[in-house]
């Protein structure tokens, strides 16, 4: 299936100069939605994760069905102030300023293998901060999975050593 035909390009969103890769048409079409989850599951199953960490919020949309399909647990990585129990935090740099992500301290038992999922990797800062959170819980990063990779930004180079799975590249 041509998954790219289900990605909508929106110029200048959320800021001038950004070409936003919108995955909502892919999710709205049941065939492309099921196909993308099935393909994702097939490609990451060999990593044998114990848990999936999905990054707020589009990482939830792919991470949760993937966890269901692989038969593993799921933990949300969230923006500050959203998780109710004790959290670990990781702050990372954006083009202008910083951003912070949080993960429950007891999200995984120590020593778990955690697969990190998001819809898209651009500069890699978000996924690298999530890897930092996973390590803070005493677990290891089994791999990273993204629906879309923006190759020009070389986000992979920011990630710690672990397999990277992507469905589409631009
Ligand atoms: P980065 O930390 O630069 O790798 O940015 C990745 C995060 O920002 C992901 O959660 C994406 O959903 C979002 N993102 C960054 N750039 C884009 C883009 N061009 N289109 C859609 N989402 C993007």
mmCIF file with all atom_site columns, C-alpha atoms in Angstrom, residues 13-138:
data_model
loop_
_atom_site.group_PDB
_atom_site.id
_atom_site.type_symbol
_atom_site.label_atom_id
_atom_site.label_alt_id
_atom_site.label_comp_id
_atom_site.label_asym_id
_atom_site.label_entity_id
_atom_site.label_seq_id
_atom_site.pdbx_PDB_ins_code
_atom_site.Cartn_x
_atom_site.Cartn_y
_atom_site.Cartn_z
_atom_site.occupancy
_atom_site.B_iso_or_equiv
_atom_site.pdbx_formal_charge
_atom_site.auth_seq_id
_atom_site.auth_comp_id
_atom_site.auth_asym_id
_atom_site.auth_atom_id
_atom_site.pdbx_PDB_model_num
ATOM 1   C CA . UNK A 1 13  ? 1.996  24.876 10.340 1.00 0.00 ? 13  UNK A CA 1
ATOM 2   C CA . UNK A 1 14  ? 2.365  25.435 13.254 1.00 0.00 ? 14  UNK A CA 1
ATOM 3   C CA . UNK A 1 15  ? 4.855  28.125 12.212 1.00 0.00 ? 15  UNK A CA 1
ATOM 4   C CA . UNK A 1 16  ? 5.938  29.717 8.934  1.00 0.00 ? 16  UNK A CA 1
ATOM 5   C CA . UNK A 1 17  ? 8.514  27.539 7.177  1.00 0.00 ? 17  UNK A CA 1
ATOM 6   C CA . UNK A 1 18  ? 7.416  24.203 8.718  1.00 0.00 ? 18  UNK A CA 1
ATOM 7   C CA . UNK A 1 19  ? 5.904  21.611 6.382  1.00 0.00 ? 19  UNK A CA 1
ATOM 8   C CA . UNK A 1 20  ? 3.627  19.665 8.714  1.00 0.00 ? 20  UNK A CA 1
ATOM 9   C CA . UNK A 1 21  ? 3.196  15.955 7.873  1.00 0.00 ? 21  UNK A CA 1
ATOM 10  C CA . UNK A 1 22  ? -0.367 15.264 8.970  1.00 0.00 ? 22  UNK A CA 1
ATOM 11  C CA . UNK A 1 23  ? -1.143 11.627 9.818  1.00 0.00 ? 23  UNK A CA 1
ATOM 12  C CA . UNK A 1 24  ? -4.891 12.162 10.429 1.00 0.00 ? 24  UNK A CA 1
ATOM 13  C CA . UNK A 1 25  ? -5.930 10.981 6.917  1.00 0.00 ? 25  UNK A CA 1
ATOM 14  C CA . UNK A 1 26  ? -3.930 7.782  7.452  1.00 0.00 ? 26  UNK A CA 1
ATOM 15  C CA . UNK A 1 27  ? -5.829 7.181  10.713 1.00 0.00 ? 27  UNK A CA 1
ATOM 16  C CA . UNK A 1 28  ? -9.220 8.113  9.240  1.00 0.00 ? 28  UNK A CA 1
ATOM 17  C CA . UNK A 1 29  ? -9.009 5.466  6.533  1.00 0.00 ? 29  UNK A CA 1
ATOM 18  C CA . UNK A 1 30  ? -9.546 2.038  8.148  1.00 0.00 ? 30  UNK A CA 1
ATOM 19  C CA . UNK A 1 31  ? -7.455 0.224  5.528  1.00 0.00 ? 31  UNK A CA 1
ATOM 20  C CA . UNK A 1 32  ? -4.382 2.461  5.823  1.00 0.00 ? 32  UNK A CA 1
ATOM 21  C CA . UNK A 1 33  ? -4.790 2.636  9.606  1.00 0.00 ? 33  UNK A CA 1
ATOM 22  C CA . UNK A 1 34  ? -4.848 -1.147 10.009 1.00 0.00 ? 34  UNK A CA 1
ATOM 23  C CA . UNK A 1 35  ? -2.116 -1.638 7.425  1.00 0.00 ? 35  UNK A CA 1
ATOM 24  C CA . UNK A 1 36  ? 0.243  0.819  9.146  1.00 0.00 ? 36  UNK A CA 1
ATOM 25  C CA . UNK A 1 37  ? -0.234 -0.794 12.570 1.00 0.00 ? 37  UNK A CA 1
ATOM 26  C CA . UNK A 1 38  ? 0.163  -4.320 11.155 1.00 0.00 ? 38  UNK A CA 1
ATOM 27  C CA . UNK A 1 39  ? 3.317  -3.331 9.251  1.00 0.00 ? 39  UNK A CA 1
ATOM 28  C CA . UNK A 1 40  ? 4.735  -1.540 12.288 1.00 0.00 ? 40  UNK A CA 1
ATOM 29  C CA . UNK A 1 41  ? 4.067  -4.588 14.494 1.00 0.00 ? 41  UNK A CA 1
ATOM 30  C CA . UNK A 1 42  ? 5.720  -6.911 11.979 1.00 0.00 ? 42  UNK A CA 1
ATOM 31  C CA . UNK A 1 43  ? 8.827  -4.716 11.816 1.00 0.00 ? 43  UNK A CA 1
ATOM 32  C CA . UNK A 1 44  ? 9.354  -4.259 15.565 1.00 0.00 ? 44  UNK A CA 1
ATOM 33  C CA . UNK A 1 45  ? 8.282  -7.683 16.866 1.00 0.00 ? 45  UNK A CA 1
ATOM 34  C CA . UNK A 1 46  ? 11.865 -8.971 16.628 1.00 0.00 ? 46  UNK A CA 1
ATOM 35  C CA . UNK A 1 47  ? 13.004 -6.348 19.150 1.00 0.00 ? 47  UNK A CA 1
ATOM 36  C CA . UNK A 1 48  ? 11.037 -8.284 21.771 1.00 0.00 ? 48  UNK A CA 1
ATOM 37  C CA . UNK A 1 49  ? 10.086 -5.284 23.888 1.00 0.00 ? 49  UNK A CA 1
ATOM 38  C CA . UNK A 1 50  ? 8.462  -5.728 27.303 1.00 0.00 ? 50  UNK A CA 1
ATOM 39  C CA . UNK A 1 51  ? 6.782  -2.312 27.086 1.00 0.00 ? 51  UNK A CA 1
ATOM 40  C CA . UNK A 1 52  ? 6.011  0.470  24.678 1.00 0.00 ? 52  UNK A CA 1
ATOM 41  C CA . UNK A 1 53  ? 6.486  4.119  25.639 1.00 0.00 ? 53  UNK A CA 1
ATOM 42  C CA . UNK A 1 54  ? 4.298  6.378  23.478 1.00 0.00 ? 54  UNK A CA 1
ATOM 43  C CA . UNK A 1 55  ? 5.110  10.083 23.201 1.00 0.00 ? 55  UNK A CA 1
ATOM 44  C CA . UNK A 1 56  ? 2.267  12.609 23.684 1.00 0.00 ? 56  UNK A CA 1
ATOM 45  C CA . UNK A 1 57  ? 0.147  12.813 21.790 1.00 0.00 ? 57  UNK A CA 1
ATOM 46  C CA . UNK A 1 58  ? 0.439  11.279 18.329 1.00 0.00 ? 58  UNK A CA 1
ATOM 47  C CA . UNK A 1 59  ? 2.759  8.630  19.741 1.00 0.00 ? 59  UNK A CA 1
ATOM 48  C CA . UNK A 1 60  ? -0.246 7.372  21.740 1.00 0.00 ? 60  UNK A CA 1
ATOM 49  C CA . UNK A 1 61  ? -2.228 6.824  18.542 1.00 0.00 ? 61  UNK A CA 1
ATOM 50  C CA . UNK A 1 62  ? 0.331  4.372  17.197 1.00 0.00 ? 62  UNK A CA 1
ATOM 51  C CA . UNK A 1 63  ? 1.935  3.134  20.421 1.00 0.00 ? 63  UNK A CA 1
ATOM 52  C CA . UNK A 1 64  ? -1.230 1.833  22.068 1.00 0.00 ? 64  UNK A CA 1
ATOM 53  C CA . UNK A 1 65  ? -2.534 -0.323 19.179 1.00 0.00 ? 65  UNK A CA 1
ATOM 54  C CA . UNK A 1 66  ? 1.012  -1.575 18.701 1.00 0.00 ? 66  UNK A CA 1
ATOM 55  C CA . UNK A 1 67  ? 1.245  -2.574 22.373 1.00 0.00 ? 67  UNK A CA 1
ATOM 56  C CA . UNK A 1 68  ? -2.114 -4.348 22.074 1.00 0.00 ? 68  UNK A CA 1
ATOM 57  C CA . UNK A 1 69  ? -0.973 -6.189 18.978 1.00 0.00 ? 69  UNK A CA 1
ATOM 58  C CA . UNK A 1 70  ? 2.395  -7.216 20.480 1.00 0.00 ? 70  UNK A CA 1
ATOM 59  C CA . UNK A 1 71  ? 0.781  -8.166 23.787 1.00 0.00 ? 71  UNK A CA 1
ATOM 60  C CA . UNK A 1 72  ? 2.974  -5.833 25.856 1.00 0.00 ? 72  UNK A CA 1
ATOM 61  C CA . UNK A 1 73  ? 2.273  -3.003 28.308 1.00 0.00 ? 73  UNK A CA 1
ATOM 62  C CA . UNK A 1 74  ? 2.052  0.673  27.406 1.00 0.00 ? 74  UNK A CA 1
ATOM 63  C CA . UNK A 1 75  ? 3.203  3.811  29.230 1.00 0.00 ? 75  UNK A CA 1
ATOM 64  C CA . UNK A 1 76  ? 2.475  7.395  28.177 1.00 0.00 ? 76  UNK A CA 1
ATOM 65  C CA . UNK A 1 77  ? 5.295  9.962  28.007 1.00 0.00 ? 77  UNK A CA 1
ATOM 66  C CA . UNK A 1 78  ? 3.598  13.259 28.730 1.00 0.00 ? 78  UNK A CA 1
ATOM 67  C CA . UNK A 1 79  ? 4.027  17.002 28.864 1.00 0.00 ? 79  UNK A CA 1
ATOM 68  C CA . UNK A 1 80  ? 4.656  18.411 32.358 1.00 0.00 ? 80  UNK A CA 1
ATOM 69  C CA . UNK A 1 81  ? 1.922  18.309 34.980 1.00 0.00 ? 81  UNK A CA 1
ATOM 70  C CA . UNK A 1 82  ? -0.269 15.657 33.333 1.00 0.00 ? 82  UNK A CA 1
ATOM 71  C CA . UNK A 1 83  ? 0.863  12.466 35.082 1.00 0.00 ? 83  UNK A CA 1
ATOM 72  C CA . UNK A 1 84  ? -0.579 12.028 38.596 1.00 0.00 ? 84  UNK A CA 1
ATOM 73  C CA . UNK A 1 85  ? 2.102  9.923  40.358 1.00 0.00 ? 85  UNK A CA 1
ATOM 74  C CA . UNK A 1 86  ? 5.831  10.573 40.936 1.00 0.00 ? 86  UNK A CA 1
ATOM 75  C CA . UNK A 1 87  ? 7.636  11.295 37.660 1.00 0.00 ? 87  UNK A CA 1
ATOM 76  C CA . UNK A 1 88  ? 11.051 11.445 36.082 1.00 0.00 ? 88  UNK A CA 1
ATOM 77  C CA . UNK A 1 89  ? 11.643 14.513 33.871 1.00 0.00 ? 89  UNK A CA 1
ATOM 78  C CA . UNK A 1 90  ? 13.827 15.217 30.877 1.00 0.00 ? 90  UNK A CA 1
ATOM 79  C CA . UNK A 1 91  ? 14.334 18.663 29.374 1.00 0.00 ? 91  UNK A CA 1
ATOM 80  C CA . UNK A 1 92  ? 15.573 19.131 25.826 1.00 0.00 ? 92  UNK A CA 1
ATOM 81  C CA . UNK A 1 93  ? 16.368 22.058 23.581 1.00 0.00 ? 93  UNK A CA 1
ATOM 82  C CA . UNK A 1 94  ? 14.115 23.346 20.847 1.00 0.00 ? 94  UNK A CA 1
ATOM 83  C CA . UNK A 1 95  ? 15.052 25.901 18.206 1.00 0.00 ? 95  UNK A CA 1
ATOM 84  C CA . UNK A 1 96  ? 13.746 28.571 20.585 1.00 0.00 ? 96  UNK A CA 1
ATOM 85  C CA . UNK A 1 97  ? 13.748 27.566 24.251 1.00 0.00 ? 97  UNK A CA 1
ATOM 86  C CA . UNK A 1 98  ? 13.216 24.217 25.957 1.00 0.00 ? 98  UNK A CA 1
ATOM 87  C CA . UNK A 1 99  ? 10.622 21.533 26.374 1.00 0.00 ? 99  UNK A CA 1
ATOM 88  C CA . UNK A 1 100 ? 10.138 18.948 29.103 1.00 0.00 ? 100 UNK A CA 1
ATOM 89  C CA . UNK A 1 101 ? 8.669  15.448 29.062 1.00 0.00 ? 101 UNK A CA 1
ATOM 90  C CA . UNK A 1 102 ? 7.673  13.265 32.004 1.00 0.00 ? 102 UNK A CA 1
ATOM 91  C CA . UNK A 1 103 ? 7.263  9.555  32.673 1.00 0.00 ? 103 UNK A CA 1
ATOM 92  C CA . UNK A 1 104 ? 5.970  7.816  35.792 1.00 0.00 ? 104 UNK A CA 1
ATOM 93  C CA . UNK A 1 105 ? 8.874  6.570  37.888 1.00 0.00 ? 105 UNK A CA 1
ATOM 94  C CA . UNK A 1 106 ? 7.171  3.180  38.237 1.00 0.00 ? 106 UNK A CA 1
ATOM 95  C CA . UNK A 1 107 ? 6.134  2.914  34.568 1.00 0.00 ? 107 UNK A CA 1
ATOM 96  C CA . UNK A 1 108 ? 8.251  -0.237 34.073 1.00 0.00 ? 108 UNK A CA 1
ATOM 97  C CA . UNK A 1 109 ? 9.986  -2.719 36.357 1.00 0.00 ? 109 UNK A CA 1
ATOM 98  C CA . UNK A 1 110 ? 13.769 -2.068 36.346 1.00 0.00 ? 110 UNK A CA 1
ATOM 99  C CA . UNK A 1 111 ? 15.521 -3.952 33.558 1.00 0.00 ? 111 UNK A CA 1
ATOM 100 C CA . UNK A 1 112 ? 12.564 -3.837 31.150 1.00 0.00 ? 112 UNK A CA 1
ATOM 101 C CA . UNK A 1 113 ? 13.129 -3.537 27.402 1.00 0.00 ? 113 UNK A CA 1
ATOM 102 C CA . UNK A 1 114 ? 11.209 -0.491 26.212 1.00 0.00 ? 114 UNK A CA 1
ATOM 103 C CA . UNK A 1 115 ? 10.314 0.384  22.637 1.00 0.00 ? 115 UNK A CA 1
ATOM 104 C CA . UNK A 1 116 ? 9.812  4.149  22.096 1.00 0.00 ? 116 UNK A CA 1
ATOM 105 C CA . UNK A 1 117 ? 7.090  5.132  19.607 1.00 0.00 ? 117 UNK A CA 1
ATOM 106 C CA . UNK A 1 118 ? 6.173  8.467  18.023 1.00 0.00 ? 118 UNK A CA 1
ATOM 107 C CA . UNK A 1 119 ? 4.513  9.504  14.786 1.00 0.00 ? 119 UNK A CA 1
ATOM 108 C CA . UNK A 1 120 ? 7.519  11.381 13.429 1.00 0.00 ? 120 UNK A CA 1
ATOM 109 C CA . UNK A 1 121 ? 11.215 12.016 14.028 1.00 0.00 ? 121 UNK A CA 1
ATOM 110 C CA . UNK A 1 122 ? 12.449 15.455 12.990 1.00 0.00 ? 122 UNK A CA 1
ATOM 111 C CA . UNK A 1 123 ? 15.514 16.718 14.918 1.00 0.00 ? 123 UNK A CA 1
ATOM 112 C CA . UNK A 1 124 ? 15.368 13.730 17.284 1.00 0.00 ? 124 UNK A CA 1
ATOM 113 C CA . UNK A 1 125 ? 15.240 15.834 20.466 1.00 0.00 ? 125 UNK A CA 1
ATOM 114 C CA . UNK A 1 126 ? 11.873 14.481 21.610 1.00 0.00 ? 126 UNK A CA 1
ATOM 115 C CA . UNK A 1 127 ? 12.828 10.828 21.150 1.00 0.00 ? 127 UNK A CA 1
ATOM 116 C CA . UNK A 1 128 ? 16.280 11.341 22.714 1.00 0.00 ? 128 UNK A CA 1
ATOM 117 C CA . UNK A 1 129 ? 14.663 12.928 25.810 1.00 0.00 ? 129 UNK A CA 1
ATOM 118 C CA . UNK A 1 130 ? 12.281 9.966  25.997 1.00 0.00 ? 130 UNK A CA 1
ATOM 119 C CA . UNK A 1 131 ? 15.228 7.567  25.872 1.00 0.00 ? 131 UNK A CA 1
ATOM 120 C CA . UNK A 1 132 ? 16.710 9.508  28.783 1.00 0.00 ? 132 UNK A CA 1
ATOM 121 C CA . UNK A 1 133 ? 13.458 8.996  30.734 1.00 0.00 ? 133 UNK A CA 1
ATOM 122 C CA . UNK A 1 134 ? 13.490 5.260  30.036 1.00 0.00 ? 134 UNK A CA 1
ATOM 123 C CA . UNK A 1 135 ? 17.065 5.021  31.319 1.00 0.00 ? 135 UNK A CA 1
ATOM 124 C CA . UNK A 1 136 ? 16.068 6.995  34.454 1.00 0.00 ? 136 UNK A CA 1
ATOM 125 C CA . UNK A 1 137 ? 13.536 4.247  35.266 1.00 0.00 ? 137 UNK A CA 1
ATOM 126 C CA . UNK A 1 138 ? 16.369 1.682  35.209 1.00 0.00 ? 138 UNK A CA 1
#
